[in-house]
Each structure stands twice: as C-alpha cells, then as structure tokens.
mmCIF file of C-alpha atoms in Angstrom:
data_model
loop_
_atom_site.group_PDB
_atom_site.id
_atom_site.type_symbol
_atom_site.label_atom_id
_atom_site.label_comp_id
_atom_site.label_asym_id
_atom_site.label_seq_id
_atom_site.Cartn_x
_atom_site.Cartn_y
_atom_site.Cartn_z
ATOM 1 C CA MET A 865 322.681 73.180 131.799
ATOM 2 C CA LYS A 866 320.118 74.338 129.204
ATOM 3 C CA ASP A 867 322.859 76.124 127.230
ATOM 4 C CA GLN A 868 325.112 73.075 127.388
ATOM 5 C CA LEU A 869 322.265 70.846 126.175
ATOM 6 C CA THR A 870 321.554 73.251 123.322
ATOM 7 C CA ASN A 871 325.232 73.160 122.325
ATOM 8 C CA TYR A 872 325.265 69.347 122.370
ATOM 9 C CA ILE A 873 322.192 69.272 120.126
ATOM 10 C CA ILE A 874 323.820 71.731 117.708
ATOM 11 C CA LYS A 875 326.988 69.610 117.579
ATOM 12 C CA SER A 876 324.904 66.483 116.954
ATOM 13 C CA LEU A 877 323.053 68.193 114.124
ATOM 14 C CA ASP A 878 326.383 69.238 112.624
ATOM 15 C CA ALA A 879 327.625 65.643 112.854
ATOM 16 C CA LEU A 880 324.450 64.492 111.084
ATOM 17 C CA ASP A 881 324.785 67.231 108.441
ATOM 18 C CA MET A 882 321.424 68.717 109.450
ATOM 19 C CA PRO A 883 320.527 72.422 109.779
ATOM 20 C CA ASN A 884 321.164 73.737 113.282
ATOM 21 C CA ASP A 885 319.736 77.255 113.238
ATOM 22 C CA ASN A 886 316.420 76.683 115.075
ATOM 23 C CA VAL A 887 317.412 74.681 118.152
ATOM 24 C CA ILE A 888 315.045 75.409 121.025
ATOM 25 C CA VAL A 889 315.230 73.708 124.415
ATOM 26 C CA ASN A 890 312.339 74.238 126.835
ATOM 27 C CA LEU A 891 311.004 72.931 130.095
ATOM 28 C CA PRO A 892 308.334 70.340 129.245
ATOM 29 C CA LYS A 893 304.747 71.195 130.187
ATOM 30 C CA ASN A 894 304.489 67.850 131.968
ATOM 31 C CA SER A 895 307.351 67.293 134.409
ATOM 32 C CA SER A 896 307.074 63.516 133.943
ATOM 33 C CA HIS A 897 308.517 64.030 130.445
ATOM 34 C CA GLY A 898 311.892 65.024 131.879
ATOM 35 C CA ASP A 899 313.882 68.108 132.781
ATOM 36 C CA PHE A 900 314.118 69.542 129.263
ATOM 37 C CA SER A 901 312.492 69.017 125.879
ATOM 38 C CA SER A 902 313.212 69.975 122.268
ATOM 39 C CA ASN A 903 311.000 69.978 119.198
ATOM 40 C CA ILE A 904 313.926 70.285 116.765
ATOM 41 C CA ALA A 905 312.971 67.056 114.977
ATOM 42 C CA MET A 906 309.549 68.476 114.120
ATOM 43 C CA ILE A 907 311.105 71.740 112.954
ATOM 44 C CA LEU A 908 313.517 69.860 110.678
ATOM 45 C CA SER A 909 310.929 67.420 109.348
ATOM 46 C CA GLY A 910 309.671 69.734 106.625
ATOM 47 C CA LYS A 911 313.161 70.832 105.584
ATOM 48 C CA LEU A 912 314.524 67.298 105.434
ATOM 49 C CA LYS A 913 311.355 65.633 104.110
ATOM 50 C CA GLN A 914 311.633 62.922 106.779
ATOM 51 C CA SER A 915 309.480 61.746 109.636
ATOM 52 C CA PRO A 916 310.089 63.747 112.828
ATOM 53 C CA LEU A 917 310.312 60.475 114.774
ATOM 54 C CA LYS A 918 313.115 59.206 112.513
ATOM 55 C CA ILE A 919 314.947 62.518 112.842
ATOM 56 C CA ALA A 920 314.523 62.416 116.632
ATOM 57 C CA GLU A 921 315.936 58.882 116.710
ATOM 58 C CA LYS A 922 319.027 59.947 114.752
ATOM 59 C CA ILE A 923 319.603 62.968 116.971
ATOM 60 C CA SER A 924 319.054 60.952 120.142
ATOM 61 C CA LYS A 925 321.481 58.241 119.066
ATOM 62 C CA THR A 926 324.152 60.799 118.181
ATOM 63 C CA LEU A 927 323.672 62.636 121.479
ATOM 64 C CA LYS A 928 324.026 59.401 123.461
ATOM 65 C CA THR A 929 327.091 58.310 121.483
ATOM 66 C CA ASN A 930 328.911 61.636 121.638
ATOM 67 C CA ASN A 931 327.992 62.572 125.240
ATOM 68 C CA PRO A 932 327.478 59.337 127.188
ATOM 69 C CA ASP A 933 328.201 60.850 130.597
ATOM 70 C CA PHE A 934 325.947 63.907 130.230
ATOM 71 C CA PHE A 935 322.535 62.260 129.838
ATOM 72 C CA ASP A 936 320.735 60.117 132.375
ATOM 73 C CA GLU A 937 318.013 59.399 129.845
ATOM 74 C CA ILE A 938 316.811 60.549 126.437
ATOM 75 C CA ASN A 939 313.282 59.669 125.331
ATOM 76 C CA ILE A 940 311.400 60.313 122.119
ATOM 77 C CA ALA A 941 307.694 61.116 122.246
ATOM 78 C CA ALA A 942 305.268 61.446 119.368
ATOM 79 C CA PRO A 943 305.042 63.400 117.222
ATOM 80 C CA GLY A 944 308.814 63.997 117.547
ATOM 81 C CA PHE A 945 309.720 65.576 120.872
ATOM 82 C CA ILE A 946 313.083 64.703 122.372
ATOM 83 C CA ASN A 947 312.898 64.652 126.161
ATOM 84 C CA PHE A 948 315.939 64.786 128.432
#
C-alpha cells in the first residue's frame, strides 16, 4: 500500500507539473494522524517558492480527484504534512 500511495503522489505531482524526485511516505509518529504521512509539500516549498500548506492543498485535491476510491481520508496538518 505504501508503494501504491507513493506512486499516486508521484502521478499527482506530474499532473501539477511539480518535481517528483523526493517523495517520501512514512508512518506518522502519532497514529491519530492516519496510516501514512508525507512531507513532500515542505520539501517542494523552497523549490516552488510557495507555502507548504498551499502545495499540500493542491496535491491533496489532485489525489482525491484522480483516485477517489483509494483514500478514506486525506488531511493536511501544519506546517505542510499530508496525512492519509
């Protein structure tokens, strides 16, 4: 599932014309944050000169649109984590 999630994030980044070379998906330290977490929005923030929260929102929206049956829930947490 982690590999599939990583692939969906990469495809979403491609669709958004964002770099996709540093996608990392981890287990969150706090299990209440979900099953998996990614800090890709914070990684991209410096490259794209945008707020990590705005980047996370774009990625989240694209993930939900392109893979509606895969995700039960996607949440964004400051400073820019995407939790699944």
